[in-house]
Tab-separated table of C-alpha atoms in Angstrom:
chain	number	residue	atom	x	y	z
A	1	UNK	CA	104.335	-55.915	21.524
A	2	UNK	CA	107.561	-54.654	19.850
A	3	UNK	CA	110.417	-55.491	20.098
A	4	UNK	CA	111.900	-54.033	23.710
A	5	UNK	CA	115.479	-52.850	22.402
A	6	UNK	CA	115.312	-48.627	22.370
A	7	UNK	CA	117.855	-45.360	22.627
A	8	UNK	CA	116.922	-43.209	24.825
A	9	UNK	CA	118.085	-39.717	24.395
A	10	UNK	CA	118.598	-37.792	26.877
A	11	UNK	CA	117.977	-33.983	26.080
A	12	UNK	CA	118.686	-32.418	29.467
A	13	UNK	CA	122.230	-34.026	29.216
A	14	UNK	CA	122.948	-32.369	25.737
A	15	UNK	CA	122.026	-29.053	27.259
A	16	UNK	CA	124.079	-29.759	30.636
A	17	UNK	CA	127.229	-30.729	28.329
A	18	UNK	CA	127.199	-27.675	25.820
A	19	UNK	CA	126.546	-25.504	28.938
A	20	UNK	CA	129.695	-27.379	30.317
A	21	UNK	CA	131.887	-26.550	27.362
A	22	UNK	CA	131.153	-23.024	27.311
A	23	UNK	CA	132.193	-22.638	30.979
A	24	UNK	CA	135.211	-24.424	30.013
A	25	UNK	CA	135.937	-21.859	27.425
A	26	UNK	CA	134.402	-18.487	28.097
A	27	UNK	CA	135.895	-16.122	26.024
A	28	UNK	CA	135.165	-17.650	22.988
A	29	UNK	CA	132.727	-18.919	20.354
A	30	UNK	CA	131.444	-22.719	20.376
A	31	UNK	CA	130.791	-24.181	17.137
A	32	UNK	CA	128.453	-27.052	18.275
A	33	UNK	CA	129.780	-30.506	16.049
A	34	UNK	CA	126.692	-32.220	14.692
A	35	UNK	CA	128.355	-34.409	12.048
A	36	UNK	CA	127.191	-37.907	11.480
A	37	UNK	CA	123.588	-37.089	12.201
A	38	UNK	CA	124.294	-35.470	15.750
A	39	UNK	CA	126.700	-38.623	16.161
A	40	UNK	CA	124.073	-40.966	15.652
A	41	UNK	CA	121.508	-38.897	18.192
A	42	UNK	CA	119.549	-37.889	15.144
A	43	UNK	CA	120.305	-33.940	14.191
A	44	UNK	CA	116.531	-33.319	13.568
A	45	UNK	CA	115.928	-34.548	17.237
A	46	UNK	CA	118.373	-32.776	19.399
A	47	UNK	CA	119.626	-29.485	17.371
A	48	UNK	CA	117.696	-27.240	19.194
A	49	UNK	CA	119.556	-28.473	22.259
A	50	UNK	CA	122.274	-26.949	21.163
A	51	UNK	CA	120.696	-23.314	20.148
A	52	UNK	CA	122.729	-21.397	22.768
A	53	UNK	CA	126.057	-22.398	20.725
A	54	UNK	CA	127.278	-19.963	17.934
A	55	UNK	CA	126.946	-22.356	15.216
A	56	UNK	CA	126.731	-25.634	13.919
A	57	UNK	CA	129.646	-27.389	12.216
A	58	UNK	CA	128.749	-30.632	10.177
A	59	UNK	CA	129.937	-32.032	6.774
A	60	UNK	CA	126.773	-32.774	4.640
A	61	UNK	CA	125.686	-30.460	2.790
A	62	UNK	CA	122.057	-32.552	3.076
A	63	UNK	CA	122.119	-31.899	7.157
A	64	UNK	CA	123.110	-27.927	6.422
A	65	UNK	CA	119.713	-28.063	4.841
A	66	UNK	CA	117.903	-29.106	7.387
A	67	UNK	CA	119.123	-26.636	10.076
A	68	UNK	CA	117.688	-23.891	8.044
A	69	UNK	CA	114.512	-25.083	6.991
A	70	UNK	CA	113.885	-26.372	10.996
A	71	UNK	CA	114.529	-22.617	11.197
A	72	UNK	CA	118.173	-22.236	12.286
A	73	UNK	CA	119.101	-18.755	11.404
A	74	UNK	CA	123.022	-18.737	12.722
A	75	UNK	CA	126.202	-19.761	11.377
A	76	UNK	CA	126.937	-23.257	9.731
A	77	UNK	CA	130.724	-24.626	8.984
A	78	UNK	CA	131.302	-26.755	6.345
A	79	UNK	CA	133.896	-28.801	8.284
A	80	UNK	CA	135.433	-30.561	4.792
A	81	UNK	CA	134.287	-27.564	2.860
A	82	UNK	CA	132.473	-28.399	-0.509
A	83	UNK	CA	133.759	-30.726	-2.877
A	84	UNK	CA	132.379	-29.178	-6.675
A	85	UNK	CA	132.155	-25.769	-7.708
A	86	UNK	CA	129.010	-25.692	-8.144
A	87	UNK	CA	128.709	-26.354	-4.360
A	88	UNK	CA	129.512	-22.498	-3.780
A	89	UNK	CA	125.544	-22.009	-5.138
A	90	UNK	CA	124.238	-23.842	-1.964
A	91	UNK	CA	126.801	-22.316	0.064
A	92	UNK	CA	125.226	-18.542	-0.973
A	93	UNK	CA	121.893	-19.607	-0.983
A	94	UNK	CA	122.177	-20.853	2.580
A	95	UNK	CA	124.462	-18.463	4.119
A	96	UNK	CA	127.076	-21.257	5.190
A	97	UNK	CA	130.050	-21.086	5.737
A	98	UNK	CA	133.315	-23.334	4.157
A	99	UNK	CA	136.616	-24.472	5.200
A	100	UNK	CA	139.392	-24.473	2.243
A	101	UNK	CA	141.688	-26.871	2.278
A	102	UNK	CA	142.974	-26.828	-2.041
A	103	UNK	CA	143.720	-24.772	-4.166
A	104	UNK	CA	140.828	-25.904	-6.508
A	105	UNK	CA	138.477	-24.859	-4.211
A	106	UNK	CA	140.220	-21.093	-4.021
A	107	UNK	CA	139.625	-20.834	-7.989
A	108	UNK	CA	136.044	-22.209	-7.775
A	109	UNK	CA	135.809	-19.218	-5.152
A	110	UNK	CA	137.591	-16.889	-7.611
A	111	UNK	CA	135.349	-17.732	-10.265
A	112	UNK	CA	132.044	-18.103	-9.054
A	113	UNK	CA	128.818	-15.736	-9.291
A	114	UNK	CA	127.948	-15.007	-5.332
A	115	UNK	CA	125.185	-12.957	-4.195
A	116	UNK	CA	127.213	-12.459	-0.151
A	117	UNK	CA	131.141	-12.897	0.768
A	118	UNK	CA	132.034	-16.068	1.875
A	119	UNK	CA	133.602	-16.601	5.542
A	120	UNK	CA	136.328	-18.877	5.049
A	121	UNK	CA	137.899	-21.017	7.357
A	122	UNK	CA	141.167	-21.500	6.031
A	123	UNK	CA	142.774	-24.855	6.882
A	124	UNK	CA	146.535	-25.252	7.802
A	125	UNK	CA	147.878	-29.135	7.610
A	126	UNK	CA	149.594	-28.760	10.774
A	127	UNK	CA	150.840	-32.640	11.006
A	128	UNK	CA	147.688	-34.187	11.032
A	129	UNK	CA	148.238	-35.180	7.550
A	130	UNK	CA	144.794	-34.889	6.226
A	131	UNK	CA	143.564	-31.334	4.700
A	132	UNK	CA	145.116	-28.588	4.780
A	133	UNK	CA	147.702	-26.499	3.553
A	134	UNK	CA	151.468	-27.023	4.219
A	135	UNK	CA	152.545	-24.419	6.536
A	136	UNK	CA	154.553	-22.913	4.272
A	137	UNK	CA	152.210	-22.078	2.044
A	138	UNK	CA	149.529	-20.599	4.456
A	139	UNK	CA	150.791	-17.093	4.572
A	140	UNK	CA	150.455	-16.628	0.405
A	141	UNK	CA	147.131	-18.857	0.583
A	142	UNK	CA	145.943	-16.072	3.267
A	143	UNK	CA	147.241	-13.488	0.607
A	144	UNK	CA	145.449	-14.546	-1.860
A	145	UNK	CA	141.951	-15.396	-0.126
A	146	UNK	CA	141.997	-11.696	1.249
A	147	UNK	CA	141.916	-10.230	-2.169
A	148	UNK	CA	139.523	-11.673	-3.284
A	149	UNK	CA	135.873	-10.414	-3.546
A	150	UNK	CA	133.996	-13.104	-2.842
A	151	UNK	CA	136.012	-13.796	0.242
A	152	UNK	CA	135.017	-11.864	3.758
A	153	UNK	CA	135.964	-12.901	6.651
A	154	UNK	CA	138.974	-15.434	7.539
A	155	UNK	CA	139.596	-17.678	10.042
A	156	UNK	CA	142.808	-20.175	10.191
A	157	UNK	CA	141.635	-23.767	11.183
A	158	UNK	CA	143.641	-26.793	11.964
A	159	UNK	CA	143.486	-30.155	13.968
A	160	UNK	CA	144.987	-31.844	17.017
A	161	UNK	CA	145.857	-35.221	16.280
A	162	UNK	CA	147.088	-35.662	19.924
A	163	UNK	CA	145.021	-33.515	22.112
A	164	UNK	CA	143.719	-36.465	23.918
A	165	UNK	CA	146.918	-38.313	24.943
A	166	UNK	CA	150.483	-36.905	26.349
A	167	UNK	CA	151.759	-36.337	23.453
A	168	UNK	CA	149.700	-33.129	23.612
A	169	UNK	CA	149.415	-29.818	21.455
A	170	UNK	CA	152.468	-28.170	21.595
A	171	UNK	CA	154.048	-29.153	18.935
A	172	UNK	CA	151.358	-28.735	16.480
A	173	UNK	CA	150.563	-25.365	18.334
A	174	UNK	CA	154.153	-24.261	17.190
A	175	UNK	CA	153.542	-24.960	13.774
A	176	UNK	CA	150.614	-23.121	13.770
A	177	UNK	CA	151.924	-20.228	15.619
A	178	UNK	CA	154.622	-20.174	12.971
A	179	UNK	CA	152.929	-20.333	9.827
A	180	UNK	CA	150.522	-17.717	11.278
A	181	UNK	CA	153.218	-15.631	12.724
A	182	UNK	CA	151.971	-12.874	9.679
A	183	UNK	CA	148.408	-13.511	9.735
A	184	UNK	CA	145.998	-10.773	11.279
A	185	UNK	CA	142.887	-13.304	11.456
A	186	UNK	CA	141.336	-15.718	14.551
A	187	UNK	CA	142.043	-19.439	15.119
A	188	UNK	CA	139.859	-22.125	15.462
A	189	UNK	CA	141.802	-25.097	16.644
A	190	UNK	CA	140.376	-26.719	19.341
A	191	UNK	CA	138.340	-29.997	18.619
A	192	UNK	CA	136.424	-31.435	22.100
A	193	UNK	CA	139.957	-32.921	23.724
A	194	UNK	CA	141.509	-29.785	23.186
A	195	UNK	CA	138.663	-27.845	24.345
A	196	UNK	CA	138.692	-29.286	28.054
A	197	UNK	CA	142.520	-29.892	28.740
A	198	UNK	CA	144.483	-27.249	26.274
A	199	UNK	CA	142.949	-24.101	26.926
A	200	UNK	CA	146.109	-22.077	25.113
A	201	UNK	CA	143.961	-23.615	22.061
A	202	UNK	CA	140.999	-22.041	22.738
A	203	UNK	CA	141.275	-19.087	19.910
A	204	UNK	CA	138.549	-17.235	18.436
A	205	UNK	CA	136.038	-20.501	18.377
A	206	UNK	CA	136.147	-24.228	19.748
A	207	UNK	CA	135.055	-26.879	17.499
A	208	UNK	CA	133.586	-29.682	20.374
A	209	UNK	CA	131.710	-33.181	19.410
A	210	UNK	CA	131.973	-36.154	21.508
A	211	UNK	CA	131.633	-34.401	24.628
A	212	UNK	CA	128.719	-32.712	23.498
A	213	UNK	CA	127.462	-35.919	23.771
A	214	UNK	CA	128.550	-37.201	27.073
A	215	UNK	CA	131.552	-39.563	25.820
A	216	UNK	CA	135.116	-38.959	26.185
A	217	UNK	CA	137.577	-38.328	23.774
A	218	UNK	CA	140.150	-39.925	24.872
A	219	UNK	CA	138.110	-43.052	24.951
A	220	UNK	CA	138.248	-42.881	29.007
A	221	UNK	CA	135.601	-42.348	30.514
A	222	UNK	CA	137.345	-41.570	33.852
A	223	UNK	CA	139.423	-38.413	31.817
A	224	UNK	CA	135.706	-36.794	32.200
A	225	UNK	CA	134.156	-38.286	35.080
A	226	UNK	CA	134.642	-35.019	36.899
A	227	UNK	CA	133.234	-32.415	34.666
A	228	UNK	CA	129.908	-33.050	35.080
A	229	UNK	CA	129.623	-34.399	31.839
A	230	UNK	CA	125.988	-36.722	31.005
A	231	UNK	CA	125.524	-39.292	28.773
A	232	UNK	CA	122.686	-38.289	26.078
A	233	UNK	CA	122.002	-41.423	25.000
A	234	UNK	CA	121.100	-44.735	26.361
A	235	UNK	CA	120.915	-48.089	24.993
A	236	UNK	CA	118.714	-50.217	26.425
A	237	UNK	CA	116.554	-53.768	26.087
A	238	UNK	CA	115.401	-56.368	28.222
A	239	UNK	CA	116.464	-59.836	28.832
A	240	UNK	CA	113.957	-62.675	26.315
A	241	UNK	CA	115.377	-65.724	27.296
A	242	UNK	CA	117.210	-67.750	29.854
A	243	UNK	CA	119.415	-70.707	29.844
A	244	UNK	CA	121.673	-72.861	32.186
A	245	UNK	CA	124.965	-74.220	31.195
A	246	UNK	CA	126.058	-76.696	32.554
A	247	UNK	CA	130.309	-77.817	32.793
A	248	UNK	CA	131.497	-77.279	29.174
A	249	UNK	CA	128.742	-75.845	27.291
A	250	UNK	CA	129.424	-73.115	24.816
A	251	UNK	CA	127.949	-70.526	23.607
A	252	UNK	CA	126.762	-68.238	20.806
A	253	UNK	CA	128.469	-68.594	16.874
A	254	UNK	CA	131.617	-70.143	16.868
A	255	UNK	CA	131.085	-71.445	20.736
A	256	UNK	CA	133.952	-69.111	21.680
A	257	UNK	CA	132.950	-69.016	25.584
A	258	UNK	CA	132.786	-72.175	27.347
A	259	UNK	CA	131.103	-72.700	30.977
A	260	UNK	CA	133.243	-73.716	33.152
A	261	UNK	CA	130.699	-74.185	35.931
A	262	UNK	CA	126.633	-74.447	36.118
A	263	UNK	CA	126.066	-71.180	35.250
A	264	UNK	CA	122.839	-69.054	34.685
A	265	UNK	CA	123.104	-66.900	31.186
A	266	UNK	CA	120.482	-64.192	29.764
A	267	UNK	CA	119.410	-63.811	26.272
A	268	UNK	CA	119.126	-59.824	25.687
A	269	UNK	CA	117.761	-58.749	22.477
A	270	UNK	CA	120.139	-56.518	21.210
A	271	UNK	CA	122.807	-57.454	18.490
A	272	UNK	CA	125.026	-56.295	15.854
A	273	UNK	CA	122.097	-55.234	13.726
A	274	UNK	CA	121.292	-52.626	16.306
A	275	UNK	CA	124.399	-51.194	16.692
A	276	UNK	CA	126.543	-53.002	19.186
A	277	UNK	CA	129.738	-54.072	18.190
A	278	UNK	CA	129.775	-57.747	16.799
A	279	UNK	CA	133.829	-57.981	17.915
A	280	UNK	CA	132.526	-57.033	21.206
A	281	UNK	CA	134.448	-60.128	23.495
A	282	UNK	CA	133.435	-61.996	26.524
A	283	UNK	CA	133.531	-59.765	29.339
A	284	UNK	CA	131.965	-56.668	27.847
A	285	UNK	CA	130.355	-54.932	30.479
A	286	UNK	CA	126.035	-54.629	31.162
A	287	UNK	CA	123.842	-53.866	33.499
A	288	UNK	CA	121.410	-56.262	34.033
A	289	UNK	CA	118.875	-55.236	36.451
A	290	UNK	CA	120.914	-52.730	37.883
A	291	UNK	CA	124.238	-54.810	38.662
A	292	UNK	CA	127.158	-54.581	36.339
A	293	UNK	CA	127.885	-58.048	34.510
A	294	UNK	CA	129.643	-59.222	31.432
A	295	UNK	CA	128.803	-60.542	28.266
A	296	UNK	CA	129.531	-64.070	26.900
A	297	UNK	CA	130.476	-65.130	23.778
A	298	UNK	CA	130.207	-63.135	20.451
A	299	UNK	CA	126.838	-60.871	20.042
A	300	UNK	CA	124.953	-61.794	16.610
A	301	UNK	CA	122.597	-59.924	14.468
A	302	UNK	CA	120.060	-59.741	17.140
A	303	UNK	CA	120.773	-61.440	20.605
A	304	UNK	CA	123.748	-61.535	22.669
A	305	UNK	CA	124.400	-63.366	26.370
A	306	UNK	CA	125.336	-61.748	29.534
A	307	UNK	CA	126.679	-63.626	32.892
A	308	UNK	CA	123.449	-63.984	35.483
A	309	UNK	CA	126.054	-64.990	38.321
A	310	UNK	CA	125.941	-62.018	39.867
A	311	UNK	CA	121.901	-60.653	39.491
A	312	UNK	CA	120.091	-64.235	40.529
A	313	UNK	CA	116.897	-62.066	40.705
A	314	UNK	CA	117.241	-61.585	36.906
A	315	UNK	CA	114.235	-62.871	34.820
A	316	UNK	CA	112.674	-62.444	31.563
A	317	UNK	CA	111.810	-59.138	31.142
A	318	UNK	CA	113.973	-57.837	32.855
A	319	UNK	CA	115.832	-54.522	31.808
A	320	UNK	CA	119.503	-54.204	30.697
A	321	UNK	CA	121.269	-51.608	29.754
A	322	UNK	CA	123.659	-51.809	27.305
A	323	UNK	CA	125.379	-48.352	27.640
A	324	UNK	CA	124.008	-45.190	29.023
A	325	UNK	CA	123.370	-42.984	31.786
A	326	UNK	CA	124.690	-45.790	34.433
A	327	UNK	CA	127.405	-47.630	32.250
A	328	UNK	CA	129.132	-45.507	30.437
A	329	UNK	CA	129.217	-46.322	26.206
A	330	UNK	CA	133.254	-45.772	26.480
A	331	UNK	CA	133.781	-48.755	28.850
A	332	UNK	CA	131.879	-50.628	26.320
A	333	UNK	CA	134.007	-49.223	23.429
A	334	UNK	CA	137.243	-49.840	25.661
A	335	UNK	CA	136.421	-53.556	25.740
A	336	UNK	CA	135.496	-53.831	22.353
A	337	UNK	CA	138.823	-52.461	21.383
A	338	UNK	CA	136.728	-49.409	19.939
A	339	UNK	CA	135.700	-45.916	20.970
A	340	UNK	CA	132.345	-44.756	21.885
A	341	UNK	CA	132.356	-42.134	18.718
A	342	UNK	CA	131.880	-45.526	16.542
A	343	UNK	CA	129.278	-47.056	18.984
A	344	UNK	CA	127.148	-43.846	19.105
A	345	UNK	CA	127.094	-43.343	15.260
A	346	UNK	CA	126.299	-46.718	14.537
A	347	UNK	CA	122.791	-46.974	16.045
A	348	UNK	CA	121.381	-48.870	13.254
A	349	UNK	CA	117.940	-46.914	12.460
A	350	UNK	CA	115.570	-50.149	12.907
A	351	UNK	CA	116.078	-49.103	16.687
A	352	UNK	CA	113.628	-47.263	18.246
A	353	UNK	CA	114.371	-43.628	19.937
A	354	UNK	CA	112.551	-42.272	22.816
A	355	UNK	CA	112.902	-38.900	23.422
A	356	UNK	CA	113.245	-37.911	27.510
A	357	UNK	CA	113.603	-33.935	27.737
C-alpha cells in the first residue's frame, strides 16, 4: 500500500471561485493568475478550469508554453515581463503578451525583428518599490512605447501593496491617477485583495490569484468566509501510529511539548517533506476524524503529532486532514506565522494528487 498522505484538488471549487470573481467585477476582464504552477495545484491539471477567464497571467516563460501546446488559444501576461532580448522571439512566436518595467527592455523592443505588435503592459512603481517606473517618468515612457512599431496596444499596470489591510488603496490609487492623468490607455491594477474589497480598482482587467484558489489574501480566512469562496485543494493523510504520554513526556525533535497529563497522541504521516510547515508550533490546528485538534511538538520530514483528547474514537487509520475543504489552509498558515500562498505552493511533488471534478 502507499503511503496514505494525498492533495486532493478540488476542480468544482476552482470553477465556483473564478465564477465568483467575475461577479465581483463585471465590467471587466479577468486575467486568471497561474504563477507558481497554478500555486502549487499543478497548471497542467486545473487550467482548463479557468477557460472562461480572458487570460492567463504567469511568470515562466516554461508554463506560457504549456498553455499553448495544451491548446490555449487566448491571451497570456508575462507578469515580470522577459528578462533577455532574445526573449521577445518566444514572446512573437507565442503570441504573449509582456509587462515593461526598464528601460532595457523598451530598446530590446525597439530593436528587435517581430513578426506581430506587442501588447504591453506598462508598469508604474506606484510605492510598492519593486518594478516599475517612477511616476514621473510614466507619461514619456508611454510616449515613447506608442511610437514605436513593434508596440500595439498599452495597458498601465501597477500593484497594491496594501489592498488587504486598512491601510488600503488610496494612496497608491492617487499616484496612479496622477502619473496617468495624460494617458489615453486602460489600467490593470487590481491583484485578488483589491479585486473583492476596492472595486474603484477594477479598470480595464483584474489580475486575481489566491482567491482563485479558495485562500484569502489577507491571510484571514474569515475576510472571505462570506463570498462563497471553496478551497481547491485538500491536504490529507491518515493517522500510522499511536502513543500515550504519560506526566512529563516530550515529544518530537528537540522535545519542545511536554505532557502535562496522560494523554493520547496520533502519529499522522505528513511532514515537512510534504509540504507542511516545519516551524508549524504546538497548537496548529487538524482535523482528526472530523473534530478539530492541535498539533504537538515540531512536525519532521515525515510525521508530525496531533492531540487525541478530544476524538477518543481515533485509531490507526484513521483520516486527518491537514488543511482543506473543512479546515481552512489559512488558519494553518495563521498559526504557523505564515500565509496559505506559501503552504499551497510548497506541496512538495513526492505527494500524491487526486483529481475530484
Amino acid at each position: 500500500m502507499p503511503r496514505p498522505i494525498r492533495a486532493i484538488l478540488h476542480l468544482s471549487a476552482l470553477r465556483n471561485n473564478l465564477s465568483i470573481v467575475k461577479k465581483q467585477a463585471p465590467d471587466t476582464h479577468v486575467w486568471a493568475v497561474v504563477k507558481a504552477n497554478a500555486y502549487g495545484h499543478g497548471l497542467q491539471r486545473i487550467w482548463q478550469c479557468f477557460e472562461a477567464a480572458e487570460g492567463f497571467a504567469l511568470l515562466d516563460f516554461n508554463e506560457a508554453i504549456l498553455l499553448r501546446e495544451a491548446g490555449w488559444q487566448g491571451k497570456i501576461l508575462l507578469l515580470e515581463g522577459f528578462f533577455q532580448p532574445d526573449d521577445l522571439q518566444q514572446i512573437d512566436r507565442y503570441r504573449l503578451t509582456t509587462a515593461v518595467h526598464s528601460h532595457w527592455q523598451i530598446k530590446a523592443i525597439e530593436e528587435a525583428t517581430l513578426r506581430h505588435p506587442l501588447t504591453v503592459y506598462l508598469k508604474l512603481n506606484s510605492g510598492m518599490n519593486r518594478l516599475g517606473f517612477a511616476p514621473e517618468e510614466l507619461l514619456p515612457v508611454w510616449q515613447t512605447l506608442q511610437e514605436l512599431p513593434n508596440v500595439g496596444n498599452v495597458v498601465i499596470m501597477s500593484h497594491f501593496a496594501h489592498a488587504d489591510d486598512v491601510e488600503g488603496v488610496e494612496q497608491q490609487l492617487a499616484v496612479i491617477r496622477q502619473a496617468s492623468k495624460h494617458i489615453d490607455a486602460g489600467q490593470c491594477l487590481a491583484n485578488s485583495a483589491a479585486t473583492l474589497w476596492h472595486p474603484q480598482t477594477h479598470g480595464v482587467a483584474v489580475r486575481p490569484g489566491i482567491i482563485l484558489y479558495g485562500a484569502s489574501p489577507s491571510g484571514k480566512w474569515c475576510d472571505i468566509a462570506n463570498y462563497g469562496l471553496k478551497a481547491a485543494m485538500s491536504l490529507r493523510s491518515e493517522i500510522i501510529g499511536i502513543q500515550t504520554l504519560s506526566v512529563g513526556d516530550r515529544v518530537g525533535y528537540g522535545g519542545r511539548y511536554h505532557s502535562d497529563k496522560t494523554q493520547r497522541i496520533g502519529i499522522v504521516a505528513c511532514g515537512y517533506a510534504d509540504g507542511y510547515p516545519r516551524h508549524a508550533p504546538t497548537g496548529t490546528p487538524v482535523i482528526v476524524g472530523g473534530v478539530r485538534t492541535q498539533t504537538l511538538g515540531t512536525p519532521s520530514m515525515d510525521m508530525l503529532a496531533v492531540d487525541l483528547s478530544a476524538c477518543p474514537q481515533a485509531e490507526i487509520g484513521t483520516d486527518v486532514e491537514l488543511w482543506g475543504q473543512v479546515l481552512p489552509v489559512d488558519d494553518v498558515a495563521l498559526a504557523a506565522g505564515t500565509l496559505g500562498y506559501e503552504l499551497l505552493s510548497a506541496l512538495a511533488a513526492r505527494v500524491p494528487v487526486i483529481i475530484e471534478k
